[in-house]
Every structure is written in C-alpha cells, then in structure tokens.
mmCIF file of C-alpha atoms in Angstrom:
data_model
loop_
_atom_site.group_PDB
_atom_site.id
_atom_site.type_symbol
_atom_site.label_atom_id
_atom_site.label_comp_id
_atom_site.label_asym_id
_atom_site.label_seq_id
_atom_site.Cartn_x
_atom_site.Cartn_y
_atom_site.Cartn_z
ATOM 1 C CA UNK A 1 16.292 58.007 -19.115
ATOM 2 C CA UNK A 2 15.244 55.213 -16.164
ATOM 3 C CA UNK A 3 15.693 55.782 -13.007
ATOM 4 C CA UNK A 4 17.623 52.771 -11.109
ATOM 5 C CA UNK A 5 15.133 53.504 -8.109
ATOM 6 C CA UNK A 6 11.491 53.626 -8.296
ATOM 7 C CA UNK A 7 9.241 56.596 -7.652
ATOM 8 C CA UNK A 8 6.639 56.053 -5.252
ATOM 9 C CA UNK A 9 3.515 57.722 -6.261
ATOM 10 C CA UNK A 10 1.105 59.364 -3.972
ATOM 11 C CA UNK A 11 -2.456 58.201 -3.548
ATOM 12 C CA UNK A 12 -5.165 60.801 -2.958
ATOM 13 C CA UNK A 13 -8.903 60.325 -2.545
ATOM 14 C CA UNK A 14 -11.052 60.714 -4.861
ATOM 15 C CA UNK A 15 -12.928 63.791 -5.071
ATOM 16 C CA UNK A 16 -14.603 66.221 -7.794
ATOM 17 C CA UNK A 17 -12.678 69.075 -6.987
ATOM 18 C CA UNK A 18 -9.210 66.846 -7.388
ATOM 19 C CA UNK A 19 -10.768 64.977 -10.181
ATOM 20 C CA UNK A 20 -12.048 68.160 -12.835
ATOM 21 C CA UNK A 21 -8.976 68.355 -14.939
ATOM 22 C CA UNK A 22 -9.523 64.876 -16.022
ATOM 23 C CA UNK A 23 -13.360 64.457 -16.017
ATOM 24 C CA UNK A 24 -16.400 63.375 -14.262
ATOM 25 C CA UNK A 25 -17.008 61.598 -10.806
ATOM 26 C CA UNK A 26 -20.398 59.704 -10.933
ATOM 27 C CA UNK A 27 -21.511 59.631 -7.360
ATOM 28 C CA UNK A 28 -24.817 60.136 -5.938
ATOM 29 C CA UNK A 29 -24.573 62.907 -3.090
ATOM 30 C CA UNK A 30 -26.296 66.016 -2.515
ATOM 31 C CA UNK A 31 -23.556 68.265 -4.011
ATOM 32 C CA UNK A 32 -25.204 67.208 -6.767
ATOM 33 C CA UNK A 33 -28.688 68.373 -9.177
ATOM 34 C CA UNK A 34 -31.451 65.422 -7.972
ATOM 35 C CA UNK A 35 -35.021 65.676 -7.626
ATOM 36 C CA UNK A 36 -37.617 63.158 -6.517
ATOM 37 C CA UNK A 37 -39.642 61.415 -9.135
ATOM 38 C CA UNK A 38 -41.972 58.330 -9.333
ATOM 39 C CA UNK A 39 -44.404 59.754 -7.164
ATOM 40 C CA UNK A 40 -42.092 60.320 -4.400
ATOM 41 C CA UNK A 41 -40.208 56.487 -4.447
ATOM 42 C CA UNK A 42 -37.117 57.222 -5.900
ATOM 43 C CA UNK A 43 -34.407 60.297 -6.024
ATOM 44 C CA UNK A 44 -32.857 61.380 -9.356
ATOM 45 C CA UNK A 45 -28.712 62.717 -9.325
ATOM 46 C CA UNK A 46 -29.041 63.759 -12.766
ATOM 47 C CA UNK A 47 -26.464 63.644 -15.547
ATOM 48 C CA UNK A 48 -23.216 63.409 -13.612
ATOM 49 C CA UNK A 49 -20.990 62.635 -16.870
ATOM 50 C CA UNK A 50 -20.139 64.383 -19.892
ATOM 51 C CA UNK A 51 -20.784 61.514 -22.193
ATOM 52 C CA UNK A 52 -18.864 62.237 -25.225
ATOM 53 C CA UNK A 53 -18.919 59.515 -28.048
ATOM 54 C CA UNK A 54 -17.364 61.844 -30.614
ATOM 55 C CA UNK A 55 -18.436 63.093 -34.222
ATOM 56 C CA UNK A 56 -18.479 59.783 -36.056
ATOM 57 C CA UNK A 57 -19.121 57.382 -32.898
ATOM 58 C CA UNK A 58 -21.935 56.029 -30.589
ATOM 59 C CA UNK A 59 -21.594 55.689 -26.937
ATOM 60 C CA UNK A 60 -21.981 51.287 -26.187
ATOM 61 C CA UNK A 61 -22.814 49.923 -22.712
ATOM 62 C CA UNK A 62 -19.884 47.116 -22.053
ATOM 63 C CA UNK A 63 -19.192 45.348 -19.007
ATOM 64 C CA UNK A 64 -15.344 45.128 -17.767
ATOM 65 C CA UNK A 65 -14.300 42.339 -15.722
ATOM 66 C CA UNK A 66 -10.912 43.263 -13.899
ATOM 67 C CA UNK A 67 -8.652 40.859 -12.211
ATOM 68 C CA UNK A 68 -7.202 42.329 -8.649
ATOM 69 C CA UNK A 69 -4.028 43.747 -9.141
ATOM 70 C CA UNK A 70 -1.087 43.270 -6.683
ATOM 71 C CA UNK A 71 0.398 46.188 -4.573
ATOM 72 C CA UNK A 72 3.166 47.869 -5.446
ATOM 73 C CA UNK A 73 2.229 48.470 -8.338
ATOM 74 C CA UNK A 74 4.686 49.721 -11.212
ATOM 75 C CA UNK A 75 2.617 52.325 -13.226
ATOM 76 C CA UNK A 76 4.898 51.111 -16.638
ATOM 77 C CA UNK A 77 2.689 52.835 -19.510
ATOM 78 C CA UNK A 78 -0.797 54.758 -19.869
ATOM 79 C CA UNK A 79 -3.274 55.531 -22.652
ATOM 80 C CA UNK A 80 -5.644 57.544 -24.015
ATOM 81 C CA UNK A 81 -8.910 57.737 -25.789
ATOM 82 C CA UNK A 82 -8.478 60.776 -28.760
ATOM 83 C CA UNK A 83 -12.418 60.502 -29.850
ATOM 84 C CA UNK A 84 -14.567 60.062 -26.613
ATOM 85 C CA UNK A 85 -14.637 59.731 -23.347
ATOM 86 C CA UNK A 86 -14.881 56.659 -21.378
ATOM 87 C CA UNK A 87 -16.918 56.403 -18.322
ATOM 88 C CA UNK A 88 -16.421 53.733 -15.483
ATOM 89 C CA UNK A 89 -18.621 52.142 -12.631
ATOM 90 C CA UNK A 90 -18.079 49.802 -10.288
ATOM 91 C CA UNK A 91 -20.151 47.129 -9.823
ATOM 92 C CA UNK A 92 -18.696 45.058 -7.023
ATOM 93 C CA UNK A 93 -19.035 47.902 -4.144
ATOM 94 C CA UNK A 94 -14.753 47.232 -3.759
ATOM 95 C CA UNK A 95 -11.828 50.433 -3.768
ATOM 96 C CA UNK A 96 -10.608 50.770 -7.002
ATOM 97 C CA UNK A 97 -7.725 53.273 -8.172
ATOM 98 C CA UNK A 98 -7.465 54.971 -10.934
ATOM 99 C CA UNK A 99 -4.070 57.128 -12.174
ATOM 100 C CA UNK A 100 -4.719 59.902 -14.638
ATOM 101 C CA UNK A 101 -2.155 62.876 -16.394
ATOM 102 C CA UNK A 102 -3.469 66.249 -18.361
ATOM 103 C CA UNK A 103 -3.942 65.024 -21.797
ATOM 104 C CA UNK A 104 -2.121 68.375 -22.903
ATOM 105 C CA UNK A 105 1.153 66.418 -23.071
ATOM 106 C CA UNK A 106 3.259 62.985 -23.559
ATOM 107 C CA UNK A 107 2.962 62.376 -19.189
ATOM 108 C CA UNK A 108 5.866 62.042 -17.500
ATOM 109 C CA UNK A 109 5.412 60.525 -13.843
ATOM 110 C CA UNK A 110 5.767 64.209 -12.575
ATOM 111 C CA UNK A 111 2.231 64.617 -14.200
ATOM 112 C CA UNK A 112 0.800 60.879 -12.787
ATOM 113 C CA UNK A 113 -2.013 61.682 -10.219
ATOM 114 C CA UNK A 114 -3.515 58.448 -8.021
ATOM 115 C CA UNK A 115 -6.881 58.459 -6.782
ATOM 116 C CA UNK A 116 -8.379 55.796 -4.805
ATOM 117 C CA UNK A 117 -11.941 55.688 -5.240
ATOM 118 C CA UNK A 118 -14.374 53.695 -3.223
ATOM 119 C CA UNK A 119 -17.220 50.889 -4.824
ATOM 120 C CA UNK A 120 -20.231 54.180 -5.091
ATOM 121 C CA UNK A 121 -17.857 56.103 -7.002
ATOM 122 C CA UNK A 122 -17.119 55.563 -10.579
ATOM 123 C CA UNK A 123 -15.599 58.200 -13.206
ATOM 124 C CA UNK A 124 -15.417 59.228 -16.703
ATOM 125 C CA UNK A 125 -12.302 60.004 -18.706
ATOM 126 C CA UNK A 126 -12.882 63.107 -20.477
ATOM 127 C CA UNK A 127 -12.150 62.561 -24.411
ATOM 128 C CA UNK A 128 -7.707 62.925 -24.646
ATOM 129 C CA UNK A 129 -7.145 62.200 -20.958
ATOM 130 C CA UNK A 130 -4.181 60.284 -20.201
ATOM 131 C CA UNK A 131 -5.249 56.906 -17.929
ATOM 132 C CA UNK A 132 -3.820 53.608 -16.724
ATOM 133 C CA UNK A 133 -6.335 50.741 -17.472
ATOM 134 C CA UNK A 134 -8.503 49.414 -14.838
ATOM 135 C CA UNK A 135 -7.211 48.682 -11.443
ATOM 136 C CA UNK A 136 -9.124 46.621 -9.474
ATOM 137 C CA UNK A 137 -8.386 45.752 -5.930
ATOM 138 C CA UNK A 138 -8.480 42.497 -3.517
ATOM 139 C CA UNK A 139 -10.841 40.150 -5.794
ATOM 140 C CA UNK A 140 -12.304 40.105 -9.365
ATOM 141 C CA UNK A 141 -14.238 43.123 -10.034
ATOM 142 C CA UNK A 142 -16.906 44.038 -12.668
ATOM 143 C CA UNK A 143 -17.240 47.543 -14.148
ATOM 144 C CA UNK A 144 -20.277 49.249 -16.269
ATOM 145 C CA UNK A 145 -18.583 51.282 -19.071
ATOM 146 C CA UNK A 146 -19.865 53.729 -21.089
ATOM 147 C CA UNK A 147 -17.694 54.738 -24.126
ATOM 148 C CA UNK A 148 -17.789 54.579 -28.368
ATOM 149 C CA UNK A 149 -17.807 52.392 -30.848
ATOM 150 C CA UNK A 150 -17.209 54.058 -34.535
ATOM 151 C CA UNK A 151 -14.554 54.075 -37.116
ATOM 152 C CA UNK A 152 -10.966 54.683 -37.002
ATOM 153 C CA UNK A 153 -8.355 53.878 -33.991
ATOM 154 C CA UNK A 154 -8.985 55.292 -30.455
ATOM 155 C CA UNK A 155 -6.299 54.536 -28.230
ATOM 156 C CA UNK A 156 -3.151 56.095 -28.026
ATOM 157 C CA UNK A 157 -0.391 54.460 -25.887
ATOM 158 C CA UNK A 158 2.695 55.600 -23.932
ATOM 159 C CA UNK A 159 5.036 53.622 -22.343
ATOM 160 C CA UNK A 160 6.968 55.402 -19.504
ATOM 161 C CA UNK A 161 10.620 56.144 -19.086
ATOM 162 C CA UNK A 162 10.950 57.082 -15.729
ATOM 163 C CA UNK A 163 9.645 53.674 -12.904
ATOM 164 C CA UNK A 164 6.923 54.976 -10.677
ATOM 165 C CA UNK A 165 5.212 52.638 -8.194
ATOM 166 C CA UNK A 166 1.989 52.604 -6.642
ATOM 167 C CA UNK A 167 2.615 51.834 -3.034
ATOM 168 C CA UNK A 168 0.524 49.610 -0.882
ATOM 169 C CA UNK A 169 -2.797 51.011 0.519
ATOM 170 C CA UNK A 170 -2.139 52.197 4.326
ATOM 171 C CA UNK A 171 -6.142 53.297 4.773
ATOM 172 C CA UNK A 172 -8.936 52.700 2.601
ATOM 173 C CA UNK B 1 -63.361 48.712 -17.294
ATOM 174 C CA UNK B 2 -62.944 47.839 -13.679
ATOM 175 C CA UNK B 3 -62.285 44.249 -12.164
ATOM 176 C CA UNK B 4 -63.414 43.786 -8.433
ATOM 177 C CA UNK B 5 -60.839 41.048 -8.091
ATOM 178 C CA UNK B 6 -57.164 41.909 -8.519
ATOM 179 C CA UNK B 7 -55.589 39.906 -11.518
ATOM 180 C CA UNK B 8 -52.667 38.011 -10.079
ATOM 181 C CA UNK B 9 -49.636 38.720 -12.533
ATOM 182 C CA UNK B 10 -47.158 35.773 -13.001
ATOM 183 C CA UNK B 11 -43.503 36.968 -12.163
ATOM 184 C CA UNK B 12 -40.899 35.540 -15.013
ATOM 185 C CA UNK B 13 -37.132 35.106 -14.940
ATOM 186 C CA UNK B 14 -35.109 37.718 -16.716
ATOM 187 C CA UNK B 15 -33.611 36.009 -19.887
ATOM 188 C CA UNK B 16 -32.471 37.590 -22.938
ATOM 189 C CA UNK B 17 -34.735 35.791 -25.003
ATOM 190 C CA UNK B 18 -37.731 36.737 -23.437
ATOM 191 C CA UNK B 19 -36.937 40.377 -22.677
ATOM 192 C CA UNK B 20 -35.654 40.475 -26.162
ATOM 193 C CA UNK B 21 -39.231 42.194 -27.904
ATOM 194 C CA UNK B 22 -38.623 45.141 -25.060
ATOM 195 C CA UNK B 23 -35.059 45.668 -25.062
ATOM 196 C CA UNK B 24 -31.497 44.380 -24.187
ATOM 197 C CA UNK B 25 -30.054 42.423 -20.689
ATOM 198 C CA UNK B 26 -27.417 44.319 -19.826
ATOM 199 C CA UNK B 27 -24.854 40.748 -18.441
ATOM 200 C CA UNK B 28 -21.724 39.220 -18.830
ATOM 201 C CA UNK B 29 -22.149 35.845 -19.561
ATOM 202 C CA UNK B 30 -20.280 33.812 -22.529
ATOM 203 C CA UNK B 31 -23.379 34.367 -24.465
ATOM 204 C CA UNK B 32 -22.159 37.588 -25.425
ATOM 205 C CA UNK B 33 -19.240 39.031 -27.305
ATOM 206 C CA UNK B 34 -16.522 39.171 -24.983
ATOM 207 C CA UNK B 35 -12.675 39.321 -25.572
ATOM 208 C CA UNK B 36 -9.389 40.093 -23.204
ATOM 209 C CA UNK B 37 -7.800 43.549 -23.235
ATOM 210 C CA UNK B 38 -5.571 45.401 -21.048
ATOM 211 C CA UNK B 39 -2.543 42.857 -21.764
ATOM 212 C CA UNK B 40 -4.646 39.662 -20.200
ATOM 213 C CA UNK B 41 -5.725 41.921 -17.185
ATOM 214 C CA UNK B 42 -9.607 42.366 -18.546
ATOM 215 C CA UNK B 43 -12.715 40.863 -20.032
ATOM 216 C CA UNK B 44 -14.554 43.189 -21.867
ATOM 217 C CA UNK B 45 -18.194 42.031 -22.579
ATOM 218 C CA UNK B 46 -19.015 44.312 -25.276
ATOM 219 C CA UNK B 47 -21.819 46.815 -26.743
ATOM 220 C CA UNK B 48 -24.451 45.169 -24.358
ATOM 221 C CA UNK B 49 -27.079 47.422 -25.020
ATOM 222 C CA UNK B 50 -28.376 49.793 -27.646
ATOM 223 C CA UNK B 51 -28.429 53.087 -26.518
ATOM 224 C CA UNK B 52 -30.383 55.639 -28.377
ATOM 225 C CA UNK B 53 -30.584 59.067 -27.221
ATOM 226 C CA UNK B 54 -32.692 59.816 -30.310
ATOM 227 C CA UNK B 55 -31.920 62.493 -33.082
ATOM 228 C CA UNK B 56 -32.207 65.592 -31.428
ATOM 229 C CA UNK B 57 -31.062 64.090 -27.195
ATOM 230 C CA UNK B 58 -27.947 63.591 -25.972
ATOM 231 C CA UNK B 59 -27.083 60.179 -23.783
ATOM 232 C CA UNK B 60 -27.044 60.934 -20.342
ATOM 233 C CA UNK B 61 -25.617 58.615 -16.903
ATOM 234 C CA UNK B 62 -27.654 59.313 -13.718
ATOM 235 C CA UNK B 63 -28.254 57.511 -10.479
ATOM 236 C CA UNK B 64 -31.697 56.734 -9.429
ATOM 237 C CA UNK B 65 -31.962 55.786 -5.491
ATOM 238 C CA UNK B 66 -34.921 53.515 -5.071
ATOM 239 C CA UNK B 67 -37.070 52.956 -1.757
ATOM 240 C CA UNK B 68 -38.296 49.640 -2.105
ATOM 241 C CA UNK B 69 -41.301 48.185 -3.325
ATOM 242 C CA UNK B 70 -44.099 46.123 -1.033
ATOM 243 C CA UNK B 71 -45.603 42.602 -2.570
ATOM 244 C CA UNK B 72 -48.073 42.098 -3.181
ATOM 245 C CA UNK B 73 -47.678 45.409 -5.309
ATOM 246 C CA UNK B 74 -50.576 47.034 -7.669
ATOM 247 C CA UNK B 75 -49.869 48.257 -10.937
ATOM 248 C CA UNK B 76 -52.007 50.925 -11.336
ATOM 249 C CA UNK B 77 -49.889 52.740 -14.549
ATOM 250 C CA UNK B 78 -47.403 52.379 -17.118
ATOM 251 C CA UNK B 79 -45.381 55.015 -18.385
ATOM 252 C CA UNK B 80 -43.115 55.390 -21.833
ATOM 253 C CA UNK B 81 -40.145 57.435 -23.360
ATOM 254 C CA UNK B 82 -40.841 57.782 -27.221
ATOM 255 C CA UNK B 83 -38.186 59.345 -27.723
ATOM 256 C CA UNK B 84 -35.142 57.553 -26.424
ATOM 257 C CA UNK B 85 -33.845 54.545 -24.968
ATOM 258 C CA UNK B 86 -33.692 54.182 -21.222
ATOM 259 C CA UNK B 87 -31.347 51.503 -19.244
ATOM 260 C CA UNK B 88 -30.811 50.249 -15.475
ATOM 261 C CA UNK B 89 -28.254 49.040 -14.171
ATOM 262 C CA UNK B 90 -28.222 48.087 -10.235
ATOM 263 C CA UNK B 91 -25.457 48.879 -8.397
ATOM 264 C CA UNK B 92 -26.575 47.280 -5.111
ATOM 265 C CA UNK B 93 -25.902 43.780 -6.003
ATOM 266 C CA UNK B 94 -30.275 43.039 -4.754
ATOM 267 C CA UNK B 95 -33.281 41.486 -7.270
ATOM 268 C CA UNK B 96 -35.681 43.914 -8.342
ATOM 269 C CA UNK B 97 -38.601 43.763 -10.635
ATOM 270 C CA UNK B 98 -39.817 45.381 -13.940
ATOM 271 C CA UNK B 99 -42.804 45.490 -15.881
ATOM 272 C CA UNK B 100 -43.018 46.053 -19.352
ATOM 273 C CA UNK B 101 -45.797 45.967 -22.582
ATOM 274 C CA UNK B 102 -45.431 46.127 -25.998
ATOM 275 C CA UNK B 103 -44.867 49.437 -27.347
ATOM 276 C CA UNK B 104 -47.665 48.999 -30.332
ATOM 277 C CA UNK B 105 -50.452 50.290 -28.352
ATOM 278 C CA UNK B 106 -51.521 50.968 -25.095
ATOM 279 C CA UNK B 107 -50.785 48.209 -22.640
ATOM 280 C CA UNK B 108 -53.887 46.323 -20.895
ATOM 281 C CA UNK B 109 -53.963 44.182 -17.820
ATOM 282 C CA UNK B 110 -52.845 40.930 -20.496
ATOM 283 C CA UNK B 111 -50.300 42.842 -22.279
ATOM 284 C CA UNK B 112 -47.733 42.568 -19.061
ATOM 285 C CA UNK B 113 -45.110 40.970 -18.224
ATOM 286 C CA UNK B 114 -43.036 40.933 -15.062
ATOM 287 C CA UNK B 115 -39.721 39.983 -14.897
ATOM 288 C CA UNK B 116 -37.669 39.391 -11.700
ATOM 289 C CA UNK B 117 -34.062 40.795 -12.464
ATOM 290 C CA UNK B 118 -30.846 39.467 -10.405
ATOM 291 C CA UNK B 119 -28.177 41.849 -8.670
ATOM 292 C CA UNK B 120 -26.199 41.432 -12.129
ATOM 293 C CA UNK B 121 -28.633 42.069 -14.713
ATOM 294 C CA UNK B 122 -29.065 45.321 -15.905
ATOM 295 C CA UNK B 123 -31.999 46.192 -18.519
ATOM 296 C CA UNK B 124 -32.521 49.035 -21.615
ATOM 297 C CA UNK B 125 -35.726 49.783 -22.422
ATOM 298 C CA UNK B 126 -35.926 49.842 -26.364
ATOM 299 C CA UNK B 127 -37.469 53.475 -27.284
ATOM 300 C CA UNK B 128 -41.516 53.589 -26.490
ATOM 301 C CA UNK B 129 -41.350 50.435 -24.523
ATOM 302 C CA UNK B 130 -44.181 50.991 -21.698
ATOM 303 C CA UNK B 131 -42.557 49.789 -18.380
ATOM 304 C CA UNK B 132 -43.340 50.239 -14.790
ATOM 305 C CA UNK B 133 -41.489 52.665 -12.517
ATOM 306 C CA UNK B 134 -38.356 51.577 -10.785
ATOM 307 C CA UNK B 135 -39.481 48.424 -8.692
ATOM 308 C CA UNK B 136 -36.744 48.052 -5.904
ATOM 309 C CA UNK B 137 -37.046 45.507 -3.572
ATOM 310 C CA UNK B 138 -36.197 44.299 0.607
ATOM 311 C CA UNK B 139 -33.944 48.211 0.717
ATOM 312 C CA UNK B 140 -33.022 51.681 -0.881
ATOM 313 C CA UNK B 141 -31.278 50.276 -3.594
ATOM 314 C CA UNK B 142 -29.394 52.553 -6.204
ATOM 315 C CA UNK B 143 -29.348 51.599 -10.350
ATOM 316 C CA UNK B 144 -27.003 53.833 -13.116
ATOM 317 C CA UNK B 145 -29.736 54.621 -15.548
ATOM 318 C CA UNK B 146 -28.668 56.046 -18.931
ATOM 319 C CA UNK B 147 -31.404 57.911 -21.104
ATOM 320 C CA UNK B 148 -31.993 60.818 -22.707
ATOM 321 C CA UNK B 149 -31.758 64.992 -22.230
ATOM 322 C CA UNK B 150 -33.011 67.289 -25.088
ATOM 323 C CA UNK B 151 -36.074 69.168 -25.789
ATOM 324 C CA UNK B 152 -39.651 68.247 -25.961
ATOM 325 C CA UNK B 153 -41.769 65.694 -23.698
ATOM 326 C CA UNK B 154 -40.381 62.093 -23.603
ATOM 327 C CA UNK B 155 -42.843 60.103 -21.021
ATOM 328 C CA UNK B 156 -46.230 59.133 -22.072
ATOM 329 C CA UNK B 157 -47.996 57.724 -18.959
ATOM 330 C CA UNK B 158 -51.347 55.484 -18.669
ATOM 331 C CA UNK B 159 -53.597 54.517 -16.132
ATOM 332 C CA UNK B 160 -54.624 50.796 -16.222
ATOM 333 C CA UNK B 161 -58.012 50.249 -16.127
ATOM 334 C CA UNK B 162 -58.074 47.255 -14.440
ATOM 335 C CA UNK B 163 -56.119 46.280 -11.027
ATOM 336 C CA UNK B 164 -53.471 43.681 -11.335
ATOM 337 C CA UNK B 165 -51.058 42.702 -8.733
ATOM 338 C CA UNK B 166 -47.419 41.532 -8.547
ATOM 339 C CA UNK B 167 -47.535 38.638 -6.269
ATOM 340 C CA UNK B 168 -44.735 38.310 -3.640
ATOM 341 C CA UNK B 169 -42.060 36.125 -4.577
ATOM 342 C CA UNK B 170 -42.342 32.730 -4.101
ATOM 343 C CA UNK B 171 -38.354 32.325 -5.320
ATOM 344 C CA UNK B 172 -35.467 34.011 -5.865
#
C-alpha cells in the first residue's frame, strides 16, 4: 500500500533511555561507570557499547565518510545486520540523524524512530536492529565504525511500503 | 644508571610506514582499501586496525578524557598490554603525541620513538607494544578507545632508568 501524502516523522533527541531498545549510546557522561587512570591524567568512561561480532566474525574498525543528506528526507528503505552489532561514532563534531526500528519484525512506518544525535554521541546498533544507512547533515562527515568481518551475508534490506519524510530540523 | 642531563627525544610525524612495527595507523586516505556503499552516499575506508582482544577477552569501547600535557615532557615510564591490542582515535580534532618501543625487550631510552599524530589519525598499539599513556596537547581532549575486558592482569609497567624529554613542538 502506498500512501499519497508522505507521513511526517517525529525527531527525538538521543538519550540512553529512549535508544535502549535498539542498542547503546556511546557518550562520556557521569551516568556511566568512569574512573581515573594514568596517574590522575585521564578519566576513563568504561565499556560503553556491547560489541558483538558474532560466533564466526571478528570486530573491525573502519571510517565512513558520508555526504550530507538534504532535509526533508524520505525514508524509503531500512537495513539490518543479522550477525553482528554496528557502532558509529562521529569524528566531525556535527549533529547527525539515526532512524531505527525494532528487530522483531519487518518495519512499517509506524515502527520508525528518528533520533537527532549530537557530535559527542555515538550509537551502537544491536545485532539485528533495523536502521537507515548513515545520515550525515550539513557537510561531509567522518564516522568511526566498529562492526564485523566474517563469512556469510550480514545485510538484510527492506523497502518501505509507505512514504515517510524526516522533516527539516526546527531545533538542534 | 641515571644520566644527569636529560636526553632530548626526536619527534617524528606519524605515518603508516614508520608506525608499522608498533601497530596500525587508523586514517581515511587513498592508500587503504576503500569502496562506496549506501547507494553512493558513503565511502568506507575498510578494516584499518588489527583488533585483538586475546583468547579470553572481548573487545570493548570506552572514551578517555585526557588532560593536556605540558612540553617539554619527561618520559619516566612506559606500559604494555600483554593480552590485547589497544586503539585510540582522537575525538577533539587536536594533535597529540604517542611514544612507543619495540615489544621484544624492556625499553631503554634508545628504543623510544615519539610520533606527532594529527586530529584525523588514530593509532592501534599491537599486543605487547610498549607505549606511554595518553599524551593530549593544548586542551582537555577525548579519545575513543577499543581495547579488552577479560580475566587476568593486562598491564605491565616499567620505570625508565635514564631521563628523557619530549621537546616543545617546533612544527605541527
């Protein structure tokens, strides 16, 4: 079924609580375990994401360089990695968007959650969580990625049946 | 043996070739494998570091928040993680220093190599490589860390017998 009028999605601020069904927020703040190391020089915000490369995979580090998206932006597809988690941390200190949906079933527009992340917030999609590919804003932006190398196909893609739009940002 | 006059260390620019004996440089450039993903939106610079959490460990993600060091800086100790690699990526887009030595033996001053890294360069110390703890410069700086959680002690420390100094930066 295709609706004629695009559905306007709601943008939420990224918080650990709101994102918990989808994975981890990677952020240095006092709400996480942290302690002082290096003879007082350094504060360690410890173990911020559940990295899961699967039984037959290994964790790898890559850099993604994303072109900025133009808002309003239509969400026409979603993807998921059934074998492993995938973490993104912004390196360009710029806000970006993530779109996620519960891994339990094929997402419909009603399942989509859109989060605005600030330049000091990373996200780690738990294994199997539906998400939209990288949504950089404003300028070409780099992200450090921790995901999986290993045998087998690790990307499912679904085309969205109805048309939705991420609106222009009215706040930052 | 303690020398009376500190030995002035030489600062080198970080390159993959120079750092190869100690681990990986994590950097997006055309010299590494890269390919386009996300329907043309994103360039993926792929698998830039050998993450090694050891047989009994798991890879974890943390954020280190380091106070800036003052130059000239005396290198009085070094450490190594015998069970796992440890990767650092700068999040504050600022230069920083690393000091490394060959893992084969206990380092002396003659073994020390000092590298100036720019804000777009991460490093991954290979398992067992001697290195100095975080050396941020200029301002409080955040780094994303990928290292290991697991049983057993994973940090050896050695005090340096002679006195060495990292000089003030004459170039960036």
